Amino acid sequence: MTIYFRPRSLLLAGALISVFTVGAAAQPANAPAAPAPAGAPLPPGSPLIGRPAGNEAAAKLAPVAPPPIPAAADKLPLAKLKVLAGFNIEVYASGMANARSLAMSDKGTVFVGSRLVDKVYAIVNKDGKRTVKVVASGLYRPNGVAFKDGTLYIAELSKISKIEMVDDVLDNPPKPTMIYDNLPKDEAHGWKFIAIGPDNKLYVPIGQPGNNVLHDDAHGQIRRMNLDGSGAEVIARGVRNTVGFDWHPENKQLYFTDNGRDWASEDVPEDELNRVTKVGEHFGSPYCYQGNFPDPEFGWGHSCSEFTAPVGLMGPHTAVLGMRFYTGNMLPKSYKNSIIVARHGSWNRSKKVGGDVVVVKLNKDGTVKSMEPLITGFLENNSYIGRPVDVLQMKDGSLLVSDDWNGAVYRITYGKANMASK
């Protein structure tokens, strides 16, 4: 399956580009997922486990189901998305159901993972056309993608596979070759974000198998391994659910986003931005959240001082996901070495927050100095019209942002309008 695009500048103040996509359907009502029938036991790992009984406000909260297919080109919310003065936003590609994690090859091919469908996509620029191809299908929760030396790495629920020389086989890709399958099969927080570090190792998280649980030694952690899947080791524990991490461009320390637990309150705990300074650090979950909030269930007998505190708090239930350090030259100089973070948006809150892309600037000691909006508008009248998932810096310094709600990827540029067409 191939989808064609012709790159062209798209400003918020201008008309939308006509982008050919696969599939078209009106967006459904922005309603929570249907709860289990009254009295029915909840399945293991259900996000509704722990919801306060007899609470009318809490009873209305549940994860928000996304549209089943990607939005049609004329239904994309581009005109409603707001960027800072001087920035431009365009549709880079669309028609990719549940577009999630992003990775880019040396040749500029952008790979896009998915969580709710079985496909990994490739966005290719060639001969003045932008095309979308399916590079792998028949997979189970292929959320994570990473690229190194011609090889695409794909993380599914319980295994990691690879496609070698992937840019050369996009028109007839082989079945991915499995390199690692020693991962739990829990559905709760089972989707994986992966990345390759400056040490040339592959990093993969394993989340808690539920909202807030005491778990075994195989969960709540970040592992790293050699690129052939050998030599796996745990480098961080107490990690509830990270779906985004990157390395500081100067000191090479690993920073990661982490989602706080649900059902403690609408306002605490906040999601976290964490930093790994040594192998084996414990970041608190499920005993302590946000560095100073002892868990009401499992915090007894523990002090938050036992654990590594976050370098910054990212808002209550904002669902911080993909993040990348910005090292390019297109954006303003003040953005250099800052972190661009996608906040997917809350469900465990009556008044939703997040649904945006923010710029996190750091102090000299590596802690958070400030957090500023970059893209807003995904959240409208307490309902979603889009949900950002991951960010990726392109070679020219522009940014890509994936939107799993609409099955699209947007491109952010800075400067004159013609910059967006390059």
Short mmCIF file of C-alpha atoms in Angstrom, two decimals:
data_model
loop_
_atom_site.label_atom_id
_atom_site.label_comp_id
_atom_site.label_asym_id
_atom_site.label_seq_id
_atom_site.Cartn_x
_atom_site.Cartn_y
_atom_site.Cartn_z
CA MET A 1 0.00 0.00 0.00
CA THR A 2 1.41 3.37 -1.00
CA ILE A 3 0.11 6.88 -0.34
CA TYR A 4 1.44 9.87 -2.31
CA PHE A 5 2.15 13.38 -1.07
CA ARG A 6 3.62 16.45 -2.73
CA PRO A 7 5.42 18.58 -0.08
CA ARG A 8 4.18 22.13 0.11
CA SER A 9 4.11 24.82 2.79
CA LEU A 10 1.11 24.86 5.07
CA LEU A 11 0.61 27.77 7.44
CA LEU A 12 -2.12 28.03 10.03
CA ALA A 13 -3.31 31.21 8.38
CA GLY A 14 -3.40 29.62 4.96
CA ALA A 15 -5.36 26.91 3.24
CA LEU A 16 -4.87 23.23 3.99
CA ILE A 17 -2.80 21.12 1.65
CA SER A 18 -4.81 18.48 -0.13
CA VAL A 19 -3.18 15.26 1.08
CA PHE A 20 -4.24 11.94 -0.39
CA THR A 21 -4.91 9.41 2.40
CA VAL A 22 -6.13 5.91 2.84
CA GLY A 23 -9.49 5.58 4.55
CA ALA A 24 -11.92 8.30 5.49
CA ALA A 25 -14.45 8.50 8.27
CA ALA A 26 -16.02 11.13 10.47
CA GLN A 27 -14.50 11.36 13.93
CA PRO A 28 -16.65 9.59 16.54
CA ALA A 29 -17.79 11.30 19.71
CA ASN A 30 -14.90 11.89 22.10
CA ALA A 31 -16.29 9.44 24.63
CA PRO A 32 -14.53 7.24 27.21
CA ALA A 33 -14.17 3.55 26.54
CA ALA A 34 -17.19 1.57 27.68
CA PRO A 35 -16.81 0.31 31.26
CA ALA A 36 -17.32 -3.33 32.18
CA PRO A 37 -20.91 -4.35 32.96
CA ALA A 38 -21.95 -3.72 36.55
CA GLY A 39 -20.74 -6.50 38.80
CA ALA A 40 -18.45 -8.03 36.16
CA PRO A 41 -14.86 -8.61 37.33
CA LEU A 42 -12.27 -6.37 35.70
CA PRO A 43 -9.57 -8.12 33.69
CA PRO A 44 -6.04 -8.16 35.13
CA GLY A 45 -4.26 -4.88 34.48
CA SER A 46 -7.46 -2.97 33.70
CA PRO A 47 -6.96 0.80 34.08
CA LEU A 48 -10.27 0.91 35.95
CA ILE A 49 -8.89 -1.15 38.84
CA GLY A 50 -8.66 1.20 41.82
CA ARG A 51 -11.39 3.58 40.68
CA PRO A 52 -13.15 4.86 43.83
CA ALA A 53 -16.48 3.10 44.31
CA GLY A 54 -19.59 5.22 44.70
CA ASN A 55 -17.90 8.36 43.37
CA GLU A 56 -20.01 9.98 40.66
CA ALA A 57 -17.17 12.03 39.17
CA ALA A 58 -14.77 9.09 39.08
CA ALA A 59 -17.42 6.86 37.52
CA LYS A 60 -17.40 9.09 34.43
CA LEU A 61 -13.66 8.62 33.84
CA ALA A 62 -12.15 5.93 31.64
CA PRO A 63 -9.53 5.76 28.88
CA VAL A 64 -10.69 7.57 25.74
CA ALA A 65 -11.05 5.30 22.70
CA PRO A 66 -9.46 6.72 19.52
CA PRO A 67 -11.11 6.63 16.08
CA PRO A 68 -10.73 3.20 14.45
CA ILE A 69 -9.27 4.50 11.17
CA PRO A 70 -7.16 7.54 10.21
CA ALA A 71 -8.86 10.85 9.58
CA ALA A 72 -9.61 11.96 6.03
CA ALA A 73 -7.40 14.76 4.72
CA ASP A 74 -10.17 17.34 5.00
CA LYS A 75 -10.89 16.30 8.62
CA LEU A 76 -7.39 16.88 9.97
CA PRO A 77 -7.43 19.58 12.68
CA LEU A 78 -4.50 21.56 11.29
CA ALA A 79 -6.36 24.88 11.23
CA LYS A 80 -7.11 24.50 14.95
CA LEU A 81 -3.58 23.71 16.02
CA LYS A 82 -1.74 26.72 17.39
CA VAL A 83 2.01 27.32 17.27
CA LEU A 84 4.12 30.13 18.66
CA ALA A 85 4.79 33.26 16.61
CA GLY A 86 7.34 32.60 13.89
CA PHE A 87 6.58 28.89 13.69
CA ASN A 88 4.77 27.10 10.87
CA ILE A 89 2.91 23.78 10.86
CA GLU A 90 2.05 21.52 7.95
CA VAL A 91 0.82 17.99 7.37
CA TYR A 92 3.88 15.86 6.64
CA ALA A 93 1.94 12.61 6.00
CA SER A 94 -1.40 11.06 6.91
CA GLY A 95 -3.47 7.94 6.40
CA MET A 96 -1.44 5.92 8.95
CA ALA A 97 -3.78 4.37 11.48
CA ASN A 98 -2.68 4.96 15.08
CA ALA A 99 0.61 6.67 14.13
CA ARG A 100 2.86 6.55 17.22
CA SER A 101 6.65 6.31 17.66
CA LEU A 102 9.01 7.85 15.11
CA ALA A 103 12.50 7.01 13.85
CA MET A 104 14.48 8.20 10.83
CA SER A 105 16.99 6.43 8.60
CA ASP A 106 20.23 7.90 7.28
CA LYS A 107 18.48 8.38 3.94
CA GLY A 108 15.64 10.37 5.51
CA THR A 109 12.97 7.66 5.57
CA VAL A 110 10.69 8.22 8.57
CA PHE A 111 9.43 5.04 10.24
CA VAL A 112 6.19 5.15 12.22
CA GLY A 113 5.10 2.51 14.74
CA SER A 114 1.56 1.82 15.96
CA ARG A 115 -0.01 0.46 19.13
CA LEU A 116 -3.55 -0.59 18.20
CA VAL A 117 -2.96 -1.89 14.67
CA ASP A 118 -0.46 -4.41 13.30
CA LYS A 119 1.61 -2.16 11.05
CA VAL A 120 4.84 -0.21 10.85
CA TYR A 121 4.89 2.50 8.19
CA ALA A 122 7.65 4.19 6.21
CA ILE A 123 7.33 7.78 4.92
CA VAL A 124 9.62 8.22 1.92
CA ASN A 125 10.66 11.40 0.10
CA LYS A 126 11.66 10.66 -3.49
CA ASP A 127 11.51 12.55 -6.78
CA GLY A 128 9.45 15.37 -5.32
CA LYS A 129 6.84 13.03 -3.91
CA ARG A 130 6.18 11.93 -0.35
CA THR A 131 4.87 8.39 -0.09
CA VAL A 132 3.74 6.17 2.76
CA LYS A 133 4.46 2.47 2.57
CA VAL A 134 3.71 -0.40 4.94
CA VAL A 135 7.08 -1.87 5.88
CA ALA A 136 5.79 -4.54 8.28
CA SER A 137 2.37 -5.98 9.11
CA GLY A 138 0.89 -8.85 11.08
CA LEU A 139 2.69 -7.61 14.19
CA TYR A 140 1.32 -7.26 17.73
CA ARG A 141 1.49 -3.77 19.23
CA PRO A 142 4.53 -2.64 17.18
CA ASN A 143 4.77 0.67 19.01
CA GLY A 144 8.54 1.08 19.20
CA VAL A 145 10.86 1.80 16.27
CA ALA A 146 14.57 2.63 16.17
CA PHE A 147 17.17 2.83 13.39
CA LYS A 148 20.91 2.25 13.29
CA ASP A 149 23.38 1.50 10.47
CA GLY A 150 20.77 0.52 7.92
CA THR A 151 18.71 -1.61 10.30
CA LEU A 152 15.19 -0.92 11.56
CA TYR A 153 14.40 -2.27 15.04
CA ILE A 154 10.77 -2.90 15.96
CA ALA A 155 9.44 -3.50 19.49
CA GLU A 156 6.19 -5.43 19.88
CA LEU A 157 4.45 -6.37 23.11
CA SER A 158 6.85 -9.17 24.04
CA LYS A 159 9.69 -9.18 21.51
CA ILE A 160 12.08 -7.07 19.48
CA SER A 161 12.82 -7.74 15.81
CA LYS A 162 14.85 -6.14 13.04
CA ILE A 163 14.85 -5.57 9.28
CA GLU A 164 18.34 -5.12 7.87
CA MET A 165 19.10 -2.78 4.94
CA VAL A 166 15.53 -1.60 5.28
CA ASP A 167 15.82 1.37 2.91
CA ASP A 168 16.69 -1.05 0.11
CA VAL A 169 13.68 -3.32 0.64
CA LEU A 170 10.83 -0.87 1.23
CA ASP A 171 8.94 -2.08 -1.86
CA ASN A 172 9.21 -5.74 -0.85
CA PRO A 173 10.16 -5.91 2.83
CA PRO A 174 10.97 -9.28 4.41
CA LYS A 175 9.44 -10.53 7.62
CA PRO A 176 11.27 -9.00 10.62
CA THR A 177 13.87 -11.22 12.29
CA MET A 178 13.43 -11.64 16.05
CA ILE A 179 16.45 -10.72 18.19
CA TYR A 180 14.99 -10.69 21.73
CA ASP A 181 11.87 -12.23 23.24
CA ASN A 182 12.51 -12.24 26.96
CA LEU A 183 9.82 -9.65 27.64
CA PRO A 184 6.61 -10.02 29.68
CA LYS A 185 3.32 -10.40 27.82
CA ASP A 186 1.20 -8.20 30.08
CA GLU A 187 -1.17 -5.97 28.11
CA ALA A 188 -1.17 -3.18 30.70
CA HIS A 189 1.66 -0.79 29.79
CA GLY A 190 2.95 -3.52 27.50
CA TRP A 191 3.61 -1.35 24.43
CA LYS A 192 7.25 -0.40 24.11
CA PHE A 193 9.21 2.71 23.15
CA ILE A 194 12.76 1.84 22.06
CA ALA A 195 15.84 3.87 21.20
CA ILE A 196 19.56 3.33 20.63
CA GLY A 197 21.87 5.17 22.99
CA PRO A 198 25.26 6.81 22.50
CA ASP A 199 26.75 3.56 23.85
CA ASN A 200 25.38 1.79 20.74
CA LYS A 201 22.99 -0.27 22.86
CA LEU A 202 19.26 -0.77 22.46
CA TYR A 203 17.11 0.49 25.35
CA VAL A 204 13.65 -0.90 26.09
CA PRO A 205 11.27 -0.24 29.03
CA ILE A 206 8.98 -2.72 30.75
CA GLY A 207 6.15 -0.93 32.53
CA GLN A 208 4.16 -1.90 35.57
CA PRO A 209 1.56 -4.58 34.69
CA GLY A 210 -1.30 -2.41 35.95
CA ASN A 211 -2.19 1.00 37.30
CA ASN A 212 -0.42 0.62 40.62
CA VAL A 213 0.83 -2.81 41.62
CA LEU A 214 3.58 -4.54 43.52
CA HIS A 215 5.29 -6.47 40.75
CA ASP A 216 8.12 -8.92 40.18
CA ASP A 217 11.68 -8.07 39.14
CA ALA A 218 10.81 -8.28 35.44
CA HIS A 219 8.61 -5.15 35.45
CA GLY A 220 8.85 -1.44 36.24
CA GLN A 221 12.28 -0.95 34.65
CA ILE A 222 14.41 0.08 31.70
CA ARG A 223 16.73 -2.50 30.16
CA ARG A 224 19.53 -2.15 27.66
CA MET A 225 21.13 -4.75 25.42
CA ASN A 226 23.50 -5.19 22.52
CA LEU A 227 22.07 -4.66 19.06
CA ASP A 228 21.88 -8.42 18.52
CA GLY A 229 19.75 -8.84 21.66
CA SER A 230 22.53 -10.22 23.83
CA GLY A 231 23.82 -8.89 27.15
CA ALA A 232 20.52 -7.53 28.47
CA GLU A 233 20.73 -5.72 31.82
CA VAL A 234 18.49 -3.53 33.96
CA ILE A 235 19.71 0.05 34.24
CA ALA A 236 16.75 1.67 36.06
CA ARG A 237 13.92 0.50 38.34
CA GLY A 238 10.85 2.09 39.85
CA VAL A 239 9.65 3.15 36.39
CA ARG A 240 5.88 2.96 36.09
CA ASN A 241 5.40 3.54 32.34
CA THR A 242 7.87 5.41 30.17
CA VAL A 243 6.98 5.89 26.49
CA GLY A 244 9.79 8.28 25.61
CA PHE A 245 13.47 8.86 26.39
CA ASP A 246 16.59 10.46 24.96
CA TRP A 247 20.16 11.30 25.92
CA HIS A 248 21.51 14.72 26.82
CA PRO A 249 23.65 15.83 23.86
CA GLU A 250 26.52 16.98 26.09
CA ASN A 251 26.78 14.72 29.14
CA LYS A 252 24.98 11.73 27.54
CA GLN A 253 22.76 11.14 30.57
CA LEU A 254 19.49 9.36 29.86
CA TYR A 255 16.31 11.39 30.44
CA PHE A 256 12.89 9.74 30.35
CA THR A 257 9.26 10.66 30.78
CA ASP A 258 7.18 8.61 33.20
CA ASN A 259 3.42 8.49 33.72
CA GLY A 260 2.19 8.72 37.32
CA ARG A 261 -0.43 6.41 38.79
CA ASP A 262 -4.17 6.95 38.42
CA TRP A 263 -7.01 7.14 40.99
CA ALA A 264 -5.02 8.74 43.82
CA SER A 265 -6.57 12.12 43.01
CA GLU A 266 -7.31 14.35 40.05
CA ASP A 267 -4.31 16.57 40.83
CA VAL A 268 -1.63 14.19 42.13
CA PRO A 269 0.64 12.60 41.35
CA GLU A 270 2.09 14.58 38.47
CA ASP A 271 3.83 12.89 35.57
CA GLU A 272 7.60 13.02 35.74
CA LEU A 273 10.72 13.87 33.79
CA ASN A 274 13.55 11.74 35.16
CA ARG A 275 17.30 11.47 34.67
CA VAL A 276 19.50 8.37 35.05
CA THR A 277 22.90 9.26 36.53
CA LYS A 278 24.03 5.74 37.42
CA VAL A 279 23.04 2.19 36.66
CA GLY A 280 20.51 0.72 39.07
CA GLU A 281 18.78 3.88 40.28
CA HIS A 282 15.23 3.42 41.60
CA PHE A 283 12.72 6.12 40.69
CA GLY A 284 10.07 5.31 43.29
CA SER A 285 7.14 3.53 41.68
CA PRO A 286 5.00 2.05 43.19
CA TYR A 287 6.16 3.37 46.60
CA CYS A 288 6.57 7.05 45.84
CA TYR A 289 5.51 9.33 42.98
CA GLN A 290 6.61 12.81 41.86
CA GLY A 291 9.46 12.62 44.37
CA ASN A 292 7.36 13.66 47.37
CA PHE A 293 4.06 11.76 47.24
CA PRO A 294 4.14 8.52 49.24
CA ASP A 295 1.76 6.08 47.62
CA PRO A 296 -1.36 5.60 49.78
CA GLU A 297 -1.35 1.85 49.10
CA PHE A 298 2.32 0.86 49.00
CA GLY A 299 4.16 3.81 50.53
CA TRP A 300 3.84 2.51 54.09
CA GLY A 301 7.28 1.83 55.57
CA HIS A 302 9.04 3.79 52.81
CA SER A 303 10.33 7.33 52.55
CA CYS A 304 10.48 9.20 49.26
CA SER A 305 14.06 10.06 50.16
CA GLU A 306 14.98 6.43 49.41
CA PHE A 307 14.41 7.02 45.70
CA THR A 308 15.72 9.25 42.92
CA ALA A 309 13.48 12.28 42.58
CA PRO A 310 12.40 13.60 39.18
CA VAL A 311 14.27 16.54 37.65
CA GLY A 312 10.89 18.07 36.83
CA LEU A 313 7.13 17.58 37.11
CA MET A 314 5.04 17.57 33.95
CA GLY A 315 1.48 18.07 35.17
CA PRO A 316 -1.15 15.73 36.68
CA HIS A 317 -2.20 12.89 34.38
CA THR A 318 -0.91 14.71 31.29
CA ALA A 319 0.41 11.44 29.77
CA VAL A 320 3.89 12.64 28.86
CA LEU A 321 5.13 10.38 26.06
CA GLY A 322 7.72 11.02 23.34
CA MET A 323 10.62 13.39 24.00
CA ARG A 324 13.76 14.45 22.14
CA PHE A 325 16.60 16.81 22.91
CA TYR A 326 16.74 19.52 20.27
CA THR A 327 20.20 19.88 18.70
CA GLY A 328 19.32 21.54 15.38
CA ASN A 329 19.78 25.08 14.11
CA MET A 330 16.40 25.93 12.58
CA LEU A 331 14.55 26.75 15.80
CA PRO A 332 15.50 29.76 17.97
CA LYS A 333 18.89 29.51 19.69
CA SER A 334 17.18 29.36 23.10
CA TYR A 335 15.84 25.92 22.12
CA LYS A 336 19.31 24.38 21.75
CA ASN A 337 19.67 21.37 24.07
CA SER A 338 16.13 21.81 25.38
CA ILE A 339 13.69 18.89 25.40
CA ILE A 340 10.65 18.77 23.13
CA VAL A 341 7.95 16.69 24.85
CA ALA A 342 4.61 15.38 23.57
CA ARG A 343 1.90 15.33 26.24
CA HIS A 344 -0.75 12.91 24.97
CA GLY A 345 -3.40 14.28 27.33
CA SER A 346 -5.25 13.04 30.37
CA TRP A 347 -8.23 10.74 30.80
CA ASN A 348 -8.05 10.28 34.59
CA ARG A 349 -9.18 13.84 35.24
CA SER A 350 -12.56 15.57 34.95
CA LYS A 351 -10.95 18.62 33.34
CA LYS A 352 -8.46 17.23 30.86
CA VAL A 353 -4.95 18.66 30.63
CA GLY A 354 -2.07 18.06 28.24
CA GLY A 355 -2.86 17.38 24.62
CA ASP A 356 0.05 19.58 23.53
CA VAL A 357 3.75 19.72 22.72
CA VAL A 358 5.95 21.61 25.16
CA VAL A 359 9.55 22.84 25.31
CA VAL A 360 11.39 21.98 28.52
CA LYS A 361 14.48 24.10 29.19
CA LEU A 362 17.05 22.92 31.73
CA ASN A 363 19.19 24.53 34.38
CA LYS A 364 22.95 24.00 34.32
CA ASP A 365 22.54 21.20 36.87
CA GLY A 366 20.19 19.34 34.51
CA THR A 367 16.97 20.05 36.39
CA VAL A 368 13.97 21.69 34.77
CA LYS A 369 14.14 25.47 34.49
CA SER A 370 10.92 26.11 32.56
CA MET A 371 8.21 24.47 30.49
CA GLU A 372 6.66 26.42 27.62
CA PRO A 373 3.97 25.51 25.07
CA LEU A 374 5.03 24.92 21.47
CA ILE A 375 1.88 23.39 19.92
CA THR A 376 -1.59 23.59 21.49
CA GLY A 377 -5.12 23.00 20.25
CA PHE A 378 -5.33 19.20 20.34
CA LEU A 379 -7.72 19.57 23.28
CA GLU A 380 -10.90 21.54 22.60
CA ASN A 381 -13.86 21.96 24.98
CA ASN A 382 -12.54 19.11 27.14
CA SER A 383 -12.49 16.75 24.15
CA TYR A 384 -9.68 15.63 21.88
CA ILE A 385 -9.41 16.57 18.23
CA GLY A 386 -5.90 15.11 18.12
CA ARG A 387 -3.36 13.53 20.47
CA PRO A 388 0.39 14.03 20.05
CA VAL A 389 2.55 10.98 20.78
CA ASP A 390 6.14 11.37 19.62
CA VAL A 391 8.53 14.00 18.31
CA LEU A 392 11.51 13.66 15.99
CA GLN A 393 14.13 16.14 14.80
CA MET A 394 14.80 16.10 11.07
CA LYS A 395 18.19 16.73 9.48
CA ASP A 396 17.29 20.33 8.61
CA GLY A 397 16.34 21.08 12.22
CA SER A 398 12.59 20.97 11.71
CA LEU A 399 10.42 18.77 13.94
CA LEU A 400 7.96 15.99 13.27
CA VAL A 401 5.07 15.27 15.64
CA SER A 402 2.92 12.14 15.41
CA ASP A 403 -0.82 12.15 16.18
CA ASP A 404 -2.32 8.71 16.85
CA TRP A 405 -5.86 10.12 17.08
CA ASN A 406 -5.84 11.24 13.44
CA GLY A 407 -3.21 8.87 12.06
CA ALA A 408 -1.01 11.74 10.90
CA VAL A 409 2.44 13.27 11.25
CA TYR A 410 2.91 17.07 11.28
CA ARG A 411 6.04 19.09 10.52
CA ILE A 412 7.06 22.16 12.50
CA THR A 413 9.41 24.76 11.03
CA TYR A 414 10.58 28.19 12.09
CA GLY A 415 11.09 31.23 9.93
CA LYS A 416 9.73 32.23 6.55
CA ALA A 417 6.98 30.17 5.03
CA ASN A 418 9.16 28.72 2.29
CA MET A 419 11.24 26.94 4.92
CA ALA A 420 8.37 24.50 5.40
CA SER A 421 8.57 23.20 1.84
CA LYS A 422 12.18 22.05 2.04
#
